[in-house]
XYZ file of C-alpha atoms in Angstrom:
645
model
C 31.457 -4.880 -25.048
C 32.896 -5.348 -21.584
C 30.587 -5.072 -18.128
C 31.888 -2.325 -17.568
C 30.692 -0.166 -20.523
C 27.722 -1.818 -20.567
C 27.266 -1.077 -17.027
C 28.537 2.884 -17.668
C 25.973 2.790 -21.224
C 23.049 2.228 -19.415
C 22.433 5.470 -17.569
C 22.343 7.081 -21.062
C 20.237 4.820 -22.903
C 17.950 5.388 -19.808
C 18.492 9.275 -20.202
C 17.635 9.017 -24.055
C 14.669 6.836 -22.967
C 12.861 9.163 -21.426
C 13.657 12.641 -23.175
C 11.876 10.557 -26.537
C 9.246 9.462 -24.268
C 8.264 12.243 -22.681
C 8.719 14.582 -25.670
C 6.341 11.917 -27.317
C 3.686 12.826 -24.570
C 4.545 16.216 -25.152
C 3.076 15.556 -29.147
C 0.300 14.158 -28.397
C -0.734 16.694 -26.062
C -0.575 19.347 -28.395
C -2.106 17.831 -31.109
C -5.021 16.873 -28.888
C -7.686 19.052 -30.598
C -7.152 17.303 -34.143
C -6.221 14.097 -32.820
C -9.777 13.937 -31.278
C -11.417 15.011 -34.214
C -13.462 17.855 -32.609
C -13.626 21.358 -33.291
C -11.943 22.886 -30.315
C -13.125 26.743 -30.936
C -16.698 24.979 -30.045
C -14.956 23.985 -26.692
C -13.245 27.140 -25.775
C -16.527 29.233 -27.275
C -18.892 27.445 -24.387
C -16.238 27.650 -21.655
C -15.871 31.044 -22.472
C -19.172 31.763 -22.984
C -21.990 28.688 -22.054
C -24.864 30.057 -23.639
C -23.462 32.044 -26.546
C -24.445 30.731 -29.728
C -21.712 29.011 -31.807
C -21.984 31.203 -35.079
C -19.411 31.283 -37.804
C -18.021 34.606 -37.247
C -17.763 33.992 -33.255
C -15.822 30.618 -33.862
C -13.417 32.777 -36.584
C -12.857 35.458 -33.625
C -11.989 32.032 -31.377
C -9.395 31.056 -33.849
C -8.127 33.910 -34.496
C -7.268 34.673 -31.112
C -6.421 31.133 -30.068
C -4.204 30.926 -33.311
C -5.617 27.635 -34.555
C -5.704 28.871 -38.163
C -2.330 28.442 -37.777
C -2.083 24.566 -37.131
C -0.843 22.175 -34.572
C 2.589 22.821 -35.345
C 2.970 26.248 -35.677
C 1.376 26.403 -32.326
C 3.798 23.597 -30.602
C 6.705 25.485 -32.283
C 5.841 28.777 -30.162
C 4.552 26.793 -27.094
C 8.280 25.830 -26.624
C 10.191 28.258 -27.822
C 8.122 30.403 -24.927
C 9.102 27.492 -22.689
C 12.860 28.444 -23.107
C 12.041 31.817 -21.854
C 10.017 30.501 -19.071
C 6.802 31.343 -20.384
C 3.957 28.823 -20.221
C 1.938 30.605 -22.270
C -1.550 32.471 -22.246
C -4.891 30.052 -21.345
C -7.198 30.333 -24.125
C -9.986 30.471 -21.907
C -8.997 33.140 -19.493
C -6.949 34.801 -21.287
C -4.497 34.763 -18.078
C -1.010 33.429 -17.777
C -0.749 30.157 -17.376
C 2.619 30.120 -14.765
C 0.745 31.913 -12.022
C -1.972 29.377 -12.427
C -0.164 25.927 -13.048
C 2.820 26.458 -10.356
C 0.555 26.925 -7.090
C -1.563 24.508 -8.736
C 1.704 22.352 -8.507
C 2.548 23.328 -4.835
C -0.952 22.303 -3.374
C -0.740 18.759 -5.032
C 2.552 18.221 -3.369
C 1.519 18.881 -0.075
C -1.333 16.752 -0.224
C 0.626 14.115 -1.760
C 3.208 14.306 1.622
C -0.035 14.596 3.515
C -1.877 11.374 1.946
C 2.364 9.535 1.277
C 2.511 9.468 5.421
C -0.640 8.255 5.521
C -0.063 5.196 3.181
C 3.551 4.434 4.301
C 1.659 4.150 8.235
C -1.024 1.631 6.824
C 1.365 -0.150 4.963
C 3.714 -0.655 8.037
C 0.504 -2.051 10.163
C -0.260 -4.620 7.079
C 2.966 -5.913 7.697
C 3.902 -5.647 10.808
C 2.784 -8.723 11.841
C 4.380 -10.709 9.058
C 7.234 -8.772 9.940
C 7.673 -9.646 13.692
C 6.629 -13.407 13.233
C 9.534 -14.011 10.543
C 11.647 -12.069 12.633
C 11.273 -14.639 15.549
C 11.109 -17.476 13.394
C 7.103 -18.327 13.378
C 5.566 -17.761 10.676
C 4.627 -21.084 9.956
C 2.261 -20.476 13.173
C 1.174 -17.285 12.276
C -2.101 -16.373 10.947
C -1.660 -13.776 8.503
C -5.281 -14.026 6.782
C -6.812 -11.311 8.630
C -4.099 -8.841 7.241
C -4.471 -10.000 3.622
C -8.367 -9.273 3.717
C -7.604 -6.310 5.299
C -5.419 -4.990 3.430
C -7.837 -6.071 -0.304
C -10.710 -4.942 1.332
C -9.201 -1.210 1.664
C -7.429 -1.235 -1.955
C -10.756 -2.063 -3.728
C -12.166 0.820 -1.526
C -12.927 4.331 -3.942
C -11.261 6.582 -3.078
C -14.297 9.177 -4.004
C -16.523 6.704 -2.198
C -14.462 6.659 1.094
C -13.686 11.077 0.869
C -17.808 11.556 0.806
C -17.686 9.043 3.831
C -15.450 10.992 5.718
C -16.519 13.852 4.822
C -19.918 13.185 5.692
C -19.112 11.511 9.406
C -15.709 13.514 10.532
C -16.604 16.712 8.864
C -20.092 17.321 8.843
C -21.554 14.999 11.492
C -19.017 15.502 14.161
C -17.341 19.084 12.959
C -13.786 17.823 13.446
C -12.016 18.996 10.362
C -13.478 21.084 7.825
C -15.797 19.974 4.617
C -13.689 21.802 1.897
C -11.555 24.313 1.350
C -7.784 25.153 1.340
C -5.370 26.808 3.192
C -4.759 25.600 6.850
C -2.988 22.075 7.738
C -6.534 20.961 8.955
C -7.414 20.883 5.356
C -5.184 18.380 4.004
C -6.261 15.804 6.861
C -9.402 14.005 5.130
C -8.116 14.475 1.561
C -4.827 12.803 2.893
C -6.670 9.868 4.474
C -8.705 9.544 1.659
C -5.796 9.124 -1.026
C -3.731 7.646 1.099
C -5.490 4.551 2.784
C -6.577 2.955 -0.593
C -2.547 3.348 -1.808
C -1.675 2.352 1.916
C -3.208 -0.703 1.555
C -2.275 -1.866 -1.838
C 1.281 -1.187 -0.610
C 0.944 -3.113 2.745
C -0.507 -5.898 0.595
C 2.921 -5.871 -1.678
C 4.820 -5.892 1.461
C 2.878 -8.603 3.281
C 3.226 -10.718 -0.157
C 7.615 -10.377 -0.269
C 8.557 -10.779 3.457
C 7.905 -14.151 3.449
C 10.102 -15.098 0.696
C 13.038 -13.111 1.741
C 13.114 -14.890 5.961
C 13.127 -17.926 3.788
C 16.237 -17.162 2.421
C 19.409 -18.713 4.426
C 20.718 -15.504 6.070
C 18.074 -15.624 7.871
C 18.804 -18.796 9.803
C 22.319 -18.086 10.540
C 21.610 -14.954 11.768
C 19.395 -16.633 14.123
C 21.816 -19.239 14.967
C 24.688 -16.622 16.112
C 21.824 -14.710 17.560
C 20.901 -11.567 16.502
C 18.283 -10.323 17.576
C 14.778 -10.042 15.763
C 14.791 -6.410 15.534
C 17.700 -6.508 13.485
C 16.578 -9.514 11.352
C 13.266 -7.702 11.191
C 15.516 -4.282 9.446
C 17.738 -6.433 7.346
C 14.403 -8.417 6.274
C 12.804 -4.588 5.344
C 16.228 -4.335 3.210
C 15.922 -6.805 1.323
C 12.672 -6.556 0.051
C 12.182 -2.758 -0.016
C 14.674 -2.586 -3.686
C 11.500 -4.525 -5.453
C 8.799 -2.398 -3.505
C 10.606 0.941 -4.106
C 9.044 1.582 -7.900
C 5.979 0.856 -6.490
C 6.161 3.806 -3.955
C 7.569 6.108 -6.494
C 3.777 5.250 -8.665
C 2.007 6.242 -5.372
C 3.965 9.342 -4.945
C 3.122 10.464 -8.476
C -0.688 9.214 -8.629
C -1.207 10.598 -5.484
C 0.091 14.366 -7.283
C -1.839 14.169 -10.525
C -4.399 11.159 -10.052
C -6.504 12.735 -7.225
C -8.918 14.826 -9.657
C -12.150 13.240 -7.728
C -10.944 13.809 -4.191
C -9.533 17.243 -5.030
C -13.226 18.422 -6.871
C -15.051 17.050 -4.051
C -13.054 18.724 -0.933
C -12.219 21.848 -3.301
C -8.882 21.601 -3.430
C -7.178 23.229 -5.962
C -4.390 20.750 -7.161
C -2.477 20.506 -10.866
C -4.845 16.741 -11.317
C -7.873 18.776 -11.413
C -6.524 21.814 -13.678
C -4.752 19.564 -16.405
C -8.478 17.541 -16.311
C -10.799 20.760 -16.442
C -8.210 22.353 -19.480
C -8.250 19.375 -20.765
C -12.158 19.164 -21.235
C -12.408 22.710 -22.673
C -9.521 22.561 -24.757
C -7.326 24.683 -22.717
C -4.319 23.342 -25.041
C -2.077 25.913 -23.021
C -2.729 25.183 -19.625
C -3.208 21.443 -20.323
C 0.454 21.424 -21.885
C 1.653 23.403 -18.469
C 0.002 20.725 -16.428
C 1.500 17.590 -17.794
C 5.067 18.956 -18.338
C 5.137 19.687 -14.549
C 3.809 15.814 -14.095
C 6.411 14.904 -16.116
C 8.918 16.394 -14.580
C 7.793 14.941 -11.436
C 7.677 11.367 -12.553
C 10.719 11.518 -14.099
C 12.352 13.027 -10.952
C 10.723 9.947 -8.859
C 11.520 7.907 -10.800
C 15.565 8.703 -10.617
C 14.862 8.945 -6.866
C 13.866 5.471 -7.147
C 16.760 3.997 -9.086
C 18.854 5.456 -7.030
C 17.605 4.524 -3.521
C 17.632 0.489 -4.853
C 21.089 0.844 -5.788
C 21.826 2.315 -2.213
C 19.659 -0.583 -0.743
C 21.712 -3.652 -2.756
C 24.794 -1.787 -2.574
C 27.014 -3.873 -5.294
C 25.128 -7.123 -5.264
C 23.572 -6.159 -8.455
C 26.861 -5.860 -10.150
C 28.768 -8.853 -8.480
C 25.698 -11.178 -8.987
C 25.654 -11.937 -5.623
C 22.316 -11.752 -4.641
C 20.410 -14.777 -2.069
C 19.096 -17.063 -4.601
C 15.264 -17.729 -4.393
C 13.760 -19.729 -1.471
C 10.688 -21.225 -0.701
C 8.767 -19.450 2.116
C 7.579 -21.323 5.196
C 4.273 -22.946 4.220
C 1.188 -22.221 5.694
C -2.482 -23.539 6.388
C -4.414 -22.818 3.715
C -8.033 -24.092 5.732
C -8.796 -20.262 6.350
C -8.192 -19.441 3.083
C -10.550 -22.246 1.318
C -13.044 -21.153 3.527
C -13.247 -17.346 3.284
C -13.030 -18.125 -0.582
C -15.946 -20.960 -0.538
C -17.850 -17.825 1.870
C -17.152 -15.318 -0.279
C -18.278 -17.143 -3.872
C -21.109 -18.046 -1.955
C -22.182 -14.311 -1.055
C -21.566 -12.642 -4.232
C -23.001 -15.750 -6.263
C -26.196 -15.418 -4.331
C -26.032 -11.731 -4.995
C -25.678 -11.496 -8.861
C -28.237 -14.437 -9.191
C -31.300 -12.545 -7.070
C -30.499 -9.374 -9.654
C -30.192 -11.582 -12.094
C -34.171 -12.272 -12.006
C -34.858 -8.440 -11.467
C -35.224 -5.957 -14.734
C -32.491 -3.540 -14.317
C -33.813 -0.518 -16.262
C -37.467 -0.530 -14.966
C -37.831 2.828 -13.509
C -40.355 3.302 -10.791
C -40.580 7.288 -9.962
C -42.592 6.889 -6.711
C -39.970 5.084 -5.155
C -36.962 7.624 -5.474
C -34.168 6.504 -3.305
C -35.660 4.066 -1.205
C -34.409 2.145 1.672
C -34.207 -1.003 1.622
C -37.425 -3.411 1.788
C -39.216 -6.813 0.723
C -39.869 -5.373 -2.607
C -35.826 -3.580 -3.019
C -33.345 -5.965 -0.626
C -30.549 -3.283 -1.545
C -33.244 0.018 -2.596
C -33.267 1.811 -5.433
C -31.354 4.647 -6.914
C -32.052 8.453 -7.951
C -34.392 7.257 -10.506
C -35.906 4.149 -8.867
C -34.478 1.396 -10.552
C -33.453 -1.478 -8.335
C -30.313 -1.279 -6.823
C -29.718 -5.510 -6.602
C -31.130 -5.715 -9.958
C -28.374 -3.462 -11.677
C -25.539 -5.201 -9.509
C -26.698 -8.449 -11.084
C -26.729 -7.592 -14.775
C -23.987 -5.195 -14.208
C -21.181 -8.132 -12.800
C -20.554 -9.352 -15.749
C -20.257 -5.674 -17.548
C -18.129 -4.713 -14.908
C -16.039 -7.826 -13.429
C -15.270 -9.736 -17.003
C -14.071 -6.433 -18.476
C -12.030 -5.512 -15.464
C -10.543 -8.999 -15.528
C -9.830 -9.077 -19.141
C -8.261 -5.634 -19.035
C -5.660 -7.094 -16.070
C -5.047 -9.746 -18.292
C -3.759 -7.489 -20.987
C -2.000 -5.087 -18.757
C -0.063 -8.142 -17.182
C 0.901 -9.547 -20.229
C 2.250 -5.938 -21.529
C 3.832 -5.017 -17.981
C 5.784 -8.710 -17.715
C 6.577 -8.092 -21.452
C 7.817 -4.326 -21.228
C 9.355 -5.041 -17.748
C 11.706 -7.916 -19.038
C 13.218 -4.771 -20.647
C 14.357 -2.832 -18.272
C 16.843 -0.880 -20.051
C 14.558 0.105 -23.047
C 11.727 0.743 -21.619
C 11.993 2.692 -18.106
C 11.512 6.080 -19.284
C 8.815 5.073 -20.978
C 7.295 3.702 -17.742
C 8.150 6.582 -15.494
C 6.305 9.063 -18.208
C 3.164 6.806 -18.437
C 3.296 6.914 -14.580
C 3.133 10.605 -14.594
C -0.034 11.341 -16.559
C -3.432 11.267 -14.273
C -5.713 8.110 -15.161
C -8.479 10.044 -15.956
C -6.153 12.757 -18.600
C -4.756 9.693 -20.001
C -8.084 7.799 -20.882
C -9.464 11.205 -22.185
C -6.534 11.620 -24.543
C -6.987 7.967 -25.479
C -10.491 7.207 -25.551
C -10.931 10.609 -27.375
C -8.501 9.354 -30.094
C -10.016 6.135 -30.531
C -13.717 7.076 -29.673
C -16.207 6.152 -26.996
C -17.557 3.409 -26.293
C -16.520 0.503 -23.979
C -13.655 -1.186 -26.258
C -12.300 2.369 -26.274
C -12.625 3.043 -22.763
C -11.108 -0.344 -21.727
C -7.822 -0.004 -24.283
C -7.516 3.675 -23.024
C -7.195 2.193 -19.404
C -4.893 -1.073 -20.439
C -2.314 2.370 -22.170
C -1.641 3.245 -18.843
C -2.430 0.210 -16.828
C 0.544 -1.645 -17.475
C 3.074 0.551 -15.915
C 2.522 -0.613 -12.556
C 3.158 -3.976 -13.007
C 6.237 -3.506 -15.842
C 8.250 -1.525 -12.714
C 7.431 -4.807 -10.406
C 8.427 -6.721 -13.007
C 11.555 -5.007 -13.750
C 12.699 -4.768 -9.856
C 11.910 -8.699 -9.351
C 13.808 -9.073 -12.735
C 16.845 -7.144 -12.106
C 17.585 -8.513 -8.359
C 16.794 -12.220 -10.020
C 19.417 -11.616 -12.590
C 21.794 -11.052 -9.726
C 21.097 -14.376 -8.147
C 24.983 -15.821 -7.669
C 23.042 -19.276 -8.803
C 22.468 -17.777 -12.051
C 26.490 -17.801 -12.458
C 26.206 -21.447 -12.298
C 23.766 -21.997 -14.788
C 25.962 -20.396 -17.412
C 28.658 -22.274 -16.629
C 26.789 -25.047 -17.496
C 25.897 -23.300 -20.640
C 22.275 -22.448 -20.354
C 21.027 -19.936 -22.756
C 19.066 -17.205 -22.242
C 16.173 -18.551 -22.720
C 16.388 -21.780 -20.327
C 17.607 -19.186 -17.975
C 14.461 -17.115 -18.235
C 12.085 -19.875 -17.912
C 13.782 -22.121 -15.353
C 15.568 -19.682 -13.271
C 14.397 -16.169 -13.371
C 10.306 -15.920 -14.491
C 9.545 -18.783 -11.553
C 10.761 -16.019 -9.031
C 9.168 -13.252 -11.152
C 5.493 -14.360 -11.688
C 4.021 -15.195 -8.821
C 4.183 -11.586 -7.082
C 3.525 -10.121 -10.113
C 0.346 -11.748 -11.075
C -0.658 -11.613 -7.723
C -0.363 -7.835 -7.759
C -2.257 -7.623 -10.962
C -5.069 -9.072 -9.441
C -5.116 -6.622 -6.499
C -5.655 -4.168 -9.250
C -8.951 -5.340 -10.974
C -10.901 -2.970 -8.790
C -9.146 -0.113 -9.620
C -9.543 -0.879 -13.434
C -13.191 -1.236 -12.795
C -13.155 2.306 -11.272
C -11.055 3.974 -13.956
C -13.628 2.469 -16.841
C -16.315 3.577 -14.808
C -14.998 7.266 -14.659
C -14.573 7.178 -18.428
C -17.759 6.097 -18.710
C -19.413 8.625 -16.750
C -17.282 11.481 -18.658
C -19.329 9.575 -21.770
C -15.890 8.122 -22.928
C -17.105 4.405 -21.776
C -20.143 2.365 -21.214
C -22.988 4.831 -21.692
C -26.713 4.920 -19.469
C -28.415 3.331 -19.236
C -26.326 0.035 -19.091
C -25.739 -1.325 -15.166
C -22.426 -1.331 -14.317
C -21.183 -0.562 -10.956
C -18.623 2.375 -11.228
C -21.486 4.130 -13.327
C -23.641 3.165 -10.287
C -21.547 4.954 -7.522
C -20.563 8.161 -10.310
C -24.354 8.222 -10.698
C -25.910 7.970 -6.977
C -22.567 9.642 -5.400
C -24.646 13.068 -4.912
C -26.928 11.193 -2.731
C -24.884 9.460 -0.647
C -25.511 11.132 2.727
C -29.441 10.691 2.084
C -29.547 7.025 0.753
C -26.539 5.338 1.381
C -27.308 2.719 0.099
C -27.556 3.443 -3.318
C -23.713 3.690 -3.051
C -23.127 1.359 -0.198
C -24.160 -1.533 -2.447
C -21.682 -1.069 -5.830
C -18.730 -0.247 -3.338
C -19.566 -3.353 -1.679
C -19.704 -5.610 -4.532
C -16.305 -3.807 -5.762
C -15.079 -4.383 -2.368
C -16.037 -7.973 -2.212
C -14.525 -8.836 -6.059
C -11.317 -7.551 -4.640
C -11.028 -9.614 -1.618
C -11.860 -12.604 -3.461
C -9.527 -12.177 -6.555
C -6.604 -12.162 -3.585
C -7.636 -15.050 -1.937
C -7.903 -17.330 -4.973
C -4.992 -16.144 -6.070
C -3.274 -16.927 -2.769
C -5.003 -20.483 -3.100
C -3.971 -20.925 -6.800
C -0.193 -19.899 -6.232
C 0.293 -21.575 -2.817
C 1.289 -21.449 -0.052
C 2.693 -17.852 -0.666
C 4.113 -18.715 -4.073
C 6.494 -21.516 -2.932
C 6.034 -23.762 -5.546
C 7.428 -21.748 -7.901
C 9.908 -20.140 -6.046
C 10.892 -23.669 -4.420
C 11.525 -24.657 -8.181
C 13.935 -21.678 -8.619
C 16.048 -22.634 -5.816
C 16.202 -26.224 -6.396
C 17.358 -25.656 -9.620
C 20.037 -23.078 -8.003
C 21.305 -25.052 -5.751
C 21.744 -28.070 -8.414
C 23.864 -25.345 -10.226
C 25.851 -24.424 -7.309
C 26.601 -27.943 -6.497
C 27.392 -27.969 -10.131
C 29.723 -25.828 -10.622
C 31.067 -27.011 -7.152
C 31.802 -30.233 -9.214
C 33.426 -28.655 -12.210
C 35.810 -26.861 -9.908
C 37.167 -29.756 -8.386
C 37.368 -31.776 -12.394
C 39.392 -28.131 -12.900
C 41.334 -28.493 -9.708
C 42.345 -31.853 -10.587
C 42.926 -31.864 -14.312
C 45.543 -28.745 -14.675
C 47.311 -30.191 -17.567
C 44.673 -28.858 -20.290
C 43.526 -25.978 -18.565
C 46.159 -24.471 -17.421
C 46.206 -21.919 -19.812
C 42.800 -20.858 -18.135
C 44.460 -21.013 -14.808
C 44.541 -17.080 -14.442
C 40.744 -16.871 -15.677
C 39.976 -19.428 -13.101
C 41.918 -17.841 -9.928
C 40.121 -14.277 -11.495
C 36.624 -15.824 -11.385
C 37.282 -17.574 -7.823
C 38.304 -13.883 -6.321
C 35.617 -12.628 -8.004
C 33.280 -15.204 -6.598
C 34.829 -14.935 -3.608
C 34.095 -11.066 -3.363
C 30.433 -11.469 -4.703
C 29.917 -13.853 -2.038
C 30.687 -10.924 0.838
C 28.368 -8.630 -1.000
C 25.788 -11.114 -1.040
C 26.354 -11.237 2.695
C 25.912 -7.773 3.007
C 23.198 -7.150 1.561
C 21.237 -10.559 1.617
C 21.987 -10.773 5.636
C 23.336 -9.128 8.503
C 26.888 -8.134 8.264
């Protein structure tokens, strides 16, 4: 098969990809109530009705109305043939139409997510602005870029429930600027937007601040400088170079920030499609539930085209004409800040776990409800007394070895599944699309709670994330024009992948797995609170802030201390990571393009040997003066995309 077909056959392997994807989701949702092995006329009877008694004849009126008697097929079958018609059905609770219900549903959660997408596209241009405008002007050897990076890990670990009761505690209720709840006016959308969008913000400034340095190490850089462009330009071609492996990334945040903001939308009453497909989908609302995830299906499969086709616009035809920078090393930097914030902050959170350590977590002392902190409670105690330091202690290794071992898994899956870009990017942009929370209750219900079912219902969807960086790094590293040398040489595929492309992969990948352990210790601690996970009264700190959340404004503390320790986990997985990679990842990177530039200097070599030996090649000579114009013309791609123009 030529390039070219290949090159026209994937779009429709890709199409085909996700129609069997999401038509997979689509299966799973509606067999939901036998997958989980409950009787869903139970479900519907107490939605319906909450203190009806669940006789035989009133669950026989439930399924006879709800058609269950019928099975899950029979009941898929007319789910979609009304879908043709445009008719999402009738909610078994309600007894309303679904449309009218799911479609302004839809409308709110878009708004918000533009509202909370501005918000995180701002932070993430102040994380890297600074990066930005030093490797613009050529110093960011000098710079200190610490601050940013602990920044920037301190506000992803942040929950975003945790930081919407803090805002709306302080802007709405303390100072009256913007209102508590509701919907309906712009002023509405303000602290739900800030709330959504700082913690995504920051975990995209932090991906941003991570791949600048790599790509004004690359040598476009210095010969722009030395004909003298000016930094604002090298500063936009910079943002061009790295925004194709970024771009998946923001097309996650745009759908997460649709479907994934269930706790944020229950606690400022908004009423977005995250929180309906999660409410239908704990009553059994098969109807509406089906409704809600076809629409976030939709969606992610629209971003994630929108995606594709923005990084072609962004490499232009680099990709094709393998003509992409090959990797460089990034300027190295001191790495005496870092050592010590990492020494400070094992310190602090060893001393921490070891005081609870030699508390009892689950002694309960009534008389001392909620109190503030003292001699007796350094951090206070909860709702029901128990000491707040005590649970953090026995809790870490709950919470933190679980988190870490689930990021291990996911990484391992996402490098795995992202190496196969072609096969498996529908599959990617459909796990993207289903809410965190929906997707652990369809898996943890499946496989049963408890916390090995909580933690492989969160590694299901976990790995998505990291397969779409994997996949951009992977794709723009197969276009490296050193890679062309290689083969010539006649590496395999296999010395290719592990001496040329996975050094240039890794790094940012891993690193960006380990900015997510927080968030994995928040999603197991919502499935545990929805009884899917860890159950009470075990210490673990997402149960700790679900559990003490409805206090917050009268003992902060109680919440203050989990969010902390979260907070403090995250800053230090990014540092050591930072230590343990280098200085930025150059190590690995610098391997990448020594190797390349051995194999351009390579096949330098053999072109001279064919220059100079015609006599048995010269029935190659047309190949040869084909691959040298074709060289010749990757080379001015690479130029225009790799550099200024």
């Amino acid at each position: 098969m030529s390039a070219r077909t290949r090159t026209a056959a994937r779009p429709g392997a890709g199409a085909a990809g996700r129609v069997l994807a999401a038509a997979g989701v689509l299966l799973v949702v509606g067999l939901l109530p036998w997958l989980t092995r409950t009787d869903p006329a139970r479900t519907i009877l107490h939605a319906r009705y909450a203190d009806r008694e669940p006789t035989p004849s009133a669950l026989a009126a439930i399924r006879a109305q709800t058609g269950l008697d019928d099975g899950p097929w029979q009941l898929l079958g007319r789910w979609l043939s009304g879908l043709v018609r445009g008719d999402f059905g009738t909610s078994w609770v309600s007894g309303e139409a679904v449309g009218p219900r799911v479609l302004p549903a839809l409308g709110v959660s878009l708004t918000l997510m533009g509202v909370s997408l501005a918000v995180a596209l701002l932070l993430a241009a102040a994380l890297g602005a600074r990066t930005l405008r030093a490797g613009a002007r050529g110093t960011l050897a000098r710079s200190g870029r610490t601050g940013s990076m602990l920044v920037g890990a301190l506000l992803a670990a942040l929950p975003e429930f945790l930081l919407a009761a803090v805002l709306a505690t302080v802007l709405a209720v303390q100072l009256g600027w913007f209102p508590a709840m509701g919907w309906g006016a712009p002023a509405d959308a303000v602290l739900p937007g800030l709330a959504m969008g700082v913690p995504a913000g920051a975990l995209l400034g932090r991906l941003l601040d991570d791949a600048l340095p790599g790509a004004f190490a690359e040598p476009w850089v210095r010969t722009a400088a030395a004909r003298g462009l000016p930094p604002r330009r090298i500063a936009r071609h910079a943002l061009r170079r790295v925004l194709p492996s970024l771009l998946p990334q923001c097309g996650f945040v745009v759908v997460g920030l649709t479907g994934g903001a269930v706790a944020v939308e229950t606690l400022f009453s908004v009423p977005g499609l995250g929180g309906t497909a999660l409410d239908a989908a704990l009553a059994q609302d098969l109807p509406v539930l089906q409704a809600s995830v076809l629409l976030l299906l939709l969606l992610g499969l629209a971003a994630g085209l929108a995606v594709r086709a923005l990084r072609r616009l962004c490499l232009g035809p680099a990709l094709d004409a393998h003509a992409l920078p090959a990797p460089s090393a990034p300027a190295a930097r001191r790495t005496r800040g870092l050592l010590g914030w990492a020494l400070a902050l094992a310190v602090l959170l060893a001393a921490v776990l070891v005081a609870g350590l030699l508390r009892d977590p689950l002694h309960v002392d009534t008389a001392a409800r909620l109190a503030a902190p003292s001699g007796a409670h350094p951090l206070g105690t909860d709702a029901l007394g128990r000491d707040v330091l005590a649970r953090l202690g026995h809790g870490a290794a709950r919470t933190v070895l679980t988190a870490v071992a689930v990021a291990a898994v996911t990484l391992v899956v996402g490098v795995l599944l992202g190496v196969l870009t072609r096969w498996t990017e529908g599959l990617r942009e459909v796990v993207n699309a289903l809410p965190p929370i929906l997707s652990g209750l369809v898996v943890a219900g499946i496989a049963g709670p408890g916390a090995l079912g909580a933690a492989f219902a969160v590694a299901v969807v976990g790995w998505a994330p990291l397969a779409a960086h994997t996949a951009a790094l992977f794709e723009q590293e197969r276009a490296s024009a050193h890679l062309r040398g290689a083969v010539a040489l006649g590496a395999g595929r296999w010395h290719l992948l592990r001496r040329h492309v996975l050094p240039g992969v890794l790094p940012p990948v891993v690193r960006h797995a380990v900015l997510r352990i927080p968030a994995l210790a928040l999603a197991l601690a919502s499935l545990g609170f929805l009884g899917l996970g860890v159950g009470a009264p075990a210490p673990e700190w997402g149960r700790m802030l679900s559990e003490n959340m409805p206090y917050a404004e009268r003992a902060p503390w109680a919440v203050l201390g989990p969010a902390a320790a979260l907070g403090l986990v995250g800053v230090l997985a990014v540092v050591l990571g930072a230590l343990a990679s280098g200085p930025w990842g150059s190590g690995s990177v610098a391997r990448g393009a020594r190797s390349g530039s051995r194999a351009e200097r390579s096949v330098a070599r053999g072109a001279r040997a064919v220059s100079s030996g015609a006599g048995s090649v010269s029935s190659g000579s047309g190949s040869g003066s084909r691959a040298e114009r074709s060289l010749s013309r990757a080379e001015r791609s690479g130029r225009r995309v790799g550099g200024p123009p």
